Amino acid sequence: MDRLPSLDRRRFLTRSLGIGTLVAAPALLGACTRTEIGADGPGGDADLLEKLRKQGHVRVGFAGEAPYGFQDGGELAGEAPTLHREIFTALGIPELKPTLTEFGALIPGLLAGRFDVVSAGMAITPERCAKVAFSEPEFVSPTALMVRKGNPKGLSDLASCAAKNARVGVLTAAVEASYAKAAGVPEGSVRTLGKQQDGLDALLAGRIDAFALTGISLRWLARTNEGKAVEVLEPFVPKIDDVEQYSPGGAVFRPGATTLRDAFDTELTKIAGDPARYVRLIGKYGFTEREVPPSTLRTADLCTA
């Protein structure tokens, strides 16, 4: 299993906005890693939507992070590619041509014209909005707790961890440490872990009482450790200074690709407005109705927060 999320992903979550690696098979990479800057060039995107319709495919960059965007049996899979395939098909662009890229190189690769959209569940932050154009949020990332089977301490959220003197595991450099502090968990009760699997192992060994991470990530971790005596509790939206921390992510486009981005958003809104369809599409990757972005959560606000 990929280490999910990477430190790049976790670091962006330390700046969560409060508003109301798999190796790809040669067959996949051989067809998709070459640079294909179109005639418009990386900055000339006025007619990109029509161009993509005529050619029948869109080039997408992904980072090999399950369950956001990864290769599964030679096929591009995950939350973002699945949603994006549905959306682009509705726009008359039936094929995704993928390029595997390090997470930190996705935006530079997009701006250089190596692909037309980033399909990696990237967080929407003001710093990134200054460089690229984001779609509306395609998911939010409520926090959850993984506990031992049966939930012996009767935990529900980080406030309950504080009230019951529970030891809480968090990933190194992850935002959950700040969430735990805001909820009143003493610093001495927070254990720092290097990767997700360490959290599950520490839980089973009795070194921690709860492992805090996004519900998305914990459900995927439980799935890849099927049969282990753990369970994932219902997600919750943590607060810092009484501000809810949603940590939304979306698709990424070049700054000039507003026609393509706006058409994408029209189809995305249809999916987000139908929670049953949303879960039907990406539920197998650990996404539930709790991850459906609220209609009031808008990228324009996230970019200026």
Coordinates of C-alpha atoms in Angstrom, one line a residue:
M1 CA 0.0 0.0 0.0
D2 CA 1.2 3.5 -0.7
R3 CA 2.1 5.6 2.4
L4 CA -0.9 7.8 2.5
P5 CA -0.8 10.7 2.7
S6 CA 2.8 11.6 1.9
L7 CA 4.5 14.3 4.0
D8 CA 3.8 16.8 1.1
R9 CA 0.1 16.0 1.6
R10 CA 0.3 16.1 5.4
R11 CA 2.2 19.4 5.4
F12 CA -0.6 21.1 3.4
L13 CA -3.1 19.9 6.0
T14 CA -1.2 21.9 8.6
R15 CA -2.6 24.9 6.8
S16 CA -6.2 23.5 6.7
L17 CA -8.7 26.2 5.9
G18 CA -11.6 26.7 8.4
I19 CA -14.8 27.6 6.5
G20 CA -18.6 27.0 7.9
T21 CA 3.8 5.0 -3.8
L22 CA 2.9 2.6 -6.2
V23 CA 5.2 2.2 -9.2
A24 CA 3.2 2.2 -12.4
A25 CA 3.6 -0.7 -14.8
P26 CA 5.6 -0.1 -17.9
A27 CA 2.5 -0.5 -20.1
L28 CA 0.9 2.4 -18.4
L29 CA 3.9 4.7 -18.2
G30 CA 5.2 3.9 -21.6
A31 CA 2.1 5.6 -23.1
C32 CA 1.9 8.5 -20.8
T33 CA 5.1 10.0 -19.5
R34 CA 6.3 11.8 -22.5
T35 CA 5.8 15.6 -22.6
E36 CA 2.9 16.5 -24.9
I37 CA 2.6 20.3 -24.9
G38 CA -0.3 21.1 -27.2
A39 CA -0.4 23.8 -29.9
D40 CA -1.9 26.2 -27.4
G41 CA 1.2 25.9 -25.2
P42 CA 0.9 25.9 -21.4
G43 CA -0.5 29.4 -21.2
G44 CA -2.9 29.4 -24.2
D45 CA -5.9 27.6 -23.0
A46 CA -8.8 29.6 -24.4
D47 CA -9.9 26.7 -26.7
L48 CA -8.6 23.8 -24.6
L49 CA -12.1 22.3 -23.9
E50 CA -12.9 22.1 -27.6
K51 CA -9.4 20.8 -28.4
L52 CA -9.8 18.0 -25.9
R53 CA -13.2 17.0 -27.2
K54 CA -11.8 16.7 -30.7
Q55 CA -8.9 14.6 -29.6
G56 CA -11.0 12.5 -27.3
H57 CA -8.6 12.4 -24.3
V58 CA -7.3 14.6 -21.5
R59 CA -3.8 14.3 -20.0
V60 CA -3.9 14.0 -16.2
G61 CA -1.2 14.0 -13.6
F62 CA -1.4 11.8 -10.6
A63 CA 1.0 11.1 -7.7
G64 CA 0.5 7.4 -6.9
E65 CA -1.3 8.0 -3.6
A66 CA -4.1 5.6 -2.7
P67 CA -7.0 6.2 -2.4
Y68 CA -6.7 9.6 -4.1
G69 CA -5.1 8.6 -7.5
F70 CA -3.0 5.4 -8.1
Q71 CA -2.5 2.5 -10.4
D72 CA -4.5 -0.7 -9.7
G73 CA -3.7 -3.7 -11.9
G74 CA -2.4 -1.4 -14.6
E75 CA -5.5 0.8 -14.5
L76 CA -5.7 4.4 -13.2
A77 CA -7.9 4.3 -10.1
G78 CA -8.8 6.2 -7.0
E79 CA -11.1 9.1 -6.0
A80 CA -9.8 11.8 -8.3
P81 CA -9.5 9.7 -11.6
T82 CA -12.8 8.1 -11.0
L83 CA -14.6 11.4 -10.5
H84 CA -12.7 13.0 -13.3
R85 CA -13.4 10.2 -15.7
E86 CA -17.1 10.6 -15.0
I87 CA -16.9 14.3 -15.5
F88 CA -14.8 14.4 -18.6
T89 CA -16.9 11.7 -20.2
A90 CA -20.0 13.9 -19.7
L91 CA -18.0 16.7 -21.4
G92 CA -17.4 14.5 -24.4
I93 CA -13.8 13.6 -23.5
P94 CA -13.9 9.8 -22.7
E95 CA -10.3 8.9 -22.1
L96 CA -7.8 9.9 -19.3
K97 CA -4.1 9.7 -20.3
P98 CA -2.1 9.5 -17.1
T99 CA 1.3 10.7 -16.1
L100 CA 2.8 9.5 -12.8
T101 CA 4.5 12.4 -11.0
E102 CA 5.9 13.1 -7.5
F103 CA 3.3 15.0 -5.5
G104 CA 5.5 18.1 -5.2
A105 CA 6.1 18.2 -9.0
L106 CA 2.4 18.1 -10.0
I107 CA 1.9 21.9 -10.2
P108 CA 5.2 22.5 -12.0
G109 CA 4.3 19.7 -14.5
L110 CA 0.9 21.2 -15.1
L111 CA 2.3 24.7 -15.7
A112 CA 4.9 23.2 -18.0
G113 CA 2.2 21.6 -20.1
R114 CA 3.0 18.0 -19.3
F115 CA -0.7 17.4 -18.6
D116 CA -4.0 19.3 -18.6
V117 CA -5.3 18.6 -15.2
V118 CA -4.1 17.3 -11.8
S119 CA -6.1 14.3 -10.6
A120 CA -4.6 13.8 -7.1
G121 CA -7.0 15.1 -4.5
M122 CA -4.9 18.2 -4.0
A123 CA -5.8 20.6 -1.2
I124 CA -7.1 24.0 -2.1
T125 CA -5.0 26.6 -0.4
P126 CA -4.4 30.3 -1.1
E127 CA -0.7 29.6 -1.8
R128 CA -1.6 27.2 -4.6
C129 CA -4.5 29.4 -5.8
A130 CA -1.9 32.0 -6.6
K131 CA -0.3 29.7 -9.2
V132 CA -3.2 27.5 -10.6
A133 CA -6.9 27.4 -11.0
F134 CA -8.8 24.9 -8.8
S135 CA -12.1 23.3 -9.3
E136 CA -14.8 23.6 -6.7
P137 CA -14.1 21.2 -3.8
E138 CA -14.6 17.6 -4.8
F139 CA -14.3 16.3 -1.2
V140 CA -13.8 17.4 2.4
S141 CA -11.6 15.5 4.9
P142 CA -13.4 15.1 8.3
T143 CA -11.1 13.7 11.0
A144 CA -11.8 10.3 12.5
L145 CA -10.3 8.0 15.2
M146 CA -9.2 4.4 14.7
V147 CA -9.5 2.4 18.0
R148 CA -9.2 -1.2 19.1
K149 CA -12.1 -3.4 18.3
G150 CA -15.0 -2.7 20.6
N151 CA -13.8 0.9 21.4
P152 CA -12.8 -0.1 25.0
K153 CA -12.4 3.6 26.1
G154 CA -15.7 4.7 24.6
L155 CA -14.1 7.4 22.5
S156 CA -15.9 9.5 19.8
D157 CA -13.7 12.5 19.0
L158 CA -10.6 14.3 20.3
A159 CA -12.6 16.0 23.0
S160 CA -13.5 12.6 24.4
C161 CA -9.9 11.6 24.2
A162 CA -9.0 14.6 26.4
A163 CA -11.8 13.8 28.9
K164 CA -10.8 10.2 29.2
N165 CA -7.0 10.7 29.3
A166 CA -6.6 8.7 26.1
R167 CA -3.2 8.5 24.4
V168 CA -3.6 9.8 20.8
G169 CA -1.4 8.8 17.9
V170 CA -0.8 11.4 15.1
L171 CA 1.5 11.4 12.0
T172 CA 4.7 13.4 12.0
A173 CA 4.1 17.0 10.8
A174 CA 0.4 16.3 10.5
V175 CA -2.4 18.7 11.4
E176 CA -4.0 16.3 13.8
A177 CA -1.5 17.3 16.5
S178 CA -2.9 20.8 16.4
Y179 CA -6.5 19.5 16.4
A180 CA -5.7 17.4 19.5
K181 CA -4.2 20.4 21.3
A182 CA -7.2 22.5 20.5
A183 CA -9.5 19.8 21.9
G184 CA -7.6 19.8 25.2
V185 CA -5.5 16.6 24.8
P186 CA -2.3 17.2 26.9
E187 CA 0.9 17.3 24.9
G188 CA 2.3 14.3 26.9
S189 CA -0.7 12.2 25.7
V190 CA 0.1 12.8 22.0
R191 CA 2.4 10.2 20.3
T192 CA 4.1 11.0 17.0
L193 CA 4.3 8.3 14.4
G194 CA 6.2 8.1 11.1
K195 CA 3.6 6.5 8.9
Q196 CA 0.0 5.2 8.9
Q197 CA 0.9 1.5 9.4
D198 CA 2.8 2.6 12.6
G199 CA -0.4 4.0 13.9
L200 CA -2.3 0.8 13.5
D201 CA 0.6 -1.2 14.9
A202 CA 0.9 1.1 17.9
L203 CA -2.8 0.8 18.5
L204 CA -2.8 -3.0 18.5
A205 CA 0.3 -3.1 20.8
G206 CA -1.5 -0.9 23.3
R207 CA 0.9 2.0 23.0
I208 CA -1.9 4.4 22.0
D209 CA -5.6 4.4 22.6
A210 CA -6.6 6.1 19.4
F211 CA -5.1 7.0 16.0
A212 CA -6.3 10.3 14.6
L213 CA -6.3 10.9 10.9
T214 CA -8.8 11.7 8.1
G215 CA -11.6 9.3 7.9
I216 CA -10.7 8.7 4.3
S217 CA -7.2 7.5 5.2
L218 CA -8.2 5.4 8.2
R219 CA -10.9 3.5 6.3
W220 CA -8.4 2.8 3.6
L221 CA -5.9 1.7 6.2
A222 CA -8.5 -0.6 7.8
R223 CA -9.3 -2.1 4.4
T224 CA -5.7 -2.9 3.7
N225 CA -5.3 -4.5 7.1
E226 CA -8.5 -6.6 6.9
G227 CA -9.0 -8.9 9.8
K228 CA -7.0 -6.8 12.3
A229 CA -8.8 -6.0 15.6
V230 CA -9.4 -2.3 14.9
E231 CA -12.4 -0.1 13.9
V232 CA -12.8 3.4 12.5
L233 CA -15.3 5.6 14.4
E234 CA -17.7 8.1 12.8
P235 CA -15.8 11.1 11.4
F236 CA -16.1 14.6 12.9
V237 CA -15.1 18.1 11.9
P238 CA -12.5 19.4 14.3
K239 CA -12.3 23.1 15.3
I240 CA -9.4 25.4 16.1
D241 CA -10.5 28.6 17.8
D242 CA -14.1 27.6 17.1
V243 CA -13.5 27.5 13.3
E244 CA -14.4 24.2 11.6
Q245 CA -11.4 22.6 9.7
Y246 CA -12.7 21.0 6.5
S247 CA -9.4 20.4 4.5
P248 CA -11.0 20.4 1.0
G249 CA -9.4 19.1 -2.1
G250 CA -10.1 19.5 -5.8
A251 CA -8.9 19.2 -9.4
V252 CA -6.2 21.6 -10.7
F253 CA -6.0 23.4 -14.0
R254 CA -3.7 25.9 -15.6
P255 CA -4.7 29.6 -14.8
G256 CA -5.9 30.2 -18.3
A257 CA -8.1 27.1 -18.5
T258 CA -11.2 28.7 -17.1
T259 CA -13.6 27.4 -19.8
L260 CA -12.5 23.9 -19.1
R261 CA -12.5 24.4 -15.4
D262 CA -16.0 26.0 -15.4
A263 CA -17.4 23.1 -17.6
F264 CA -15.8 20.7 -15.1
D265 CA -17.4 22.5 -12.2
T266 CA -20.8 22.2 -13.8
E267 CA -20.6 18.4 -13.9
L268 CA -18.9 18.2 -10.5
T269 CA -21.8 20.2 -8.9
K270 CA -24.3 17.6 -10.3
I271 CA -22.4 14.8 -8.7
A272 CA -21.8 16.5 -5.3
G273 CA -25.5 17.4 -5.3
D274 CA -26.4 13.8 -5.5
P275 CA -24.8 12.1 -2.5
A276 CA -26.0 8.6 -3.5
R277 CA -24.3 9.0 -6.9
Y278 CA -21.2 10.4 -5.2
V279 CA -20.8 7.4 -2.9
R280 CA -21.7 5.0 -5.7
L281 CA -18.8 6.4 -7.7
I282 CA -16.0 6.6 -5.1
G283 CA -17.4 4.8 -2.0
K284 CA -15.0 1.8 -2.7
Y285 CA -12.1 4.2 -2.0
G286 CA -13.4 5.0 1.5
F287 CA -15.4 8.1 0.6
T288 CA -18.8 8.5 2.3
E289 CA -21.6 11.1 2.4
R290 CA -19.5 12.8 5.1
E291 CA -16.9 13.6 2.5
V292 CA -19.4 15.3 0.1
P293 CA -18.5 19.0 0.1
P294 CA -21.1 21.4 1.5
S295 CA -22.7 23.6 -1.2
T296 CA -21.6 26.6 0.8
L297 CA -17.9 25.7 0.7
R298 CA -16.6 27.6 -2.3
T299 CA -13.2 27.6 -3.9
A300 CA -13.3 31.5 -4.2
D301 CA -13.6 31.7 -0.5
L302 CA -10.9 29.1 0.2
C303 CA -8.5 30.9 -2.1
T304 CA -8.8 34.2 -0.2
A305 CA -9.0 32.8 3.4

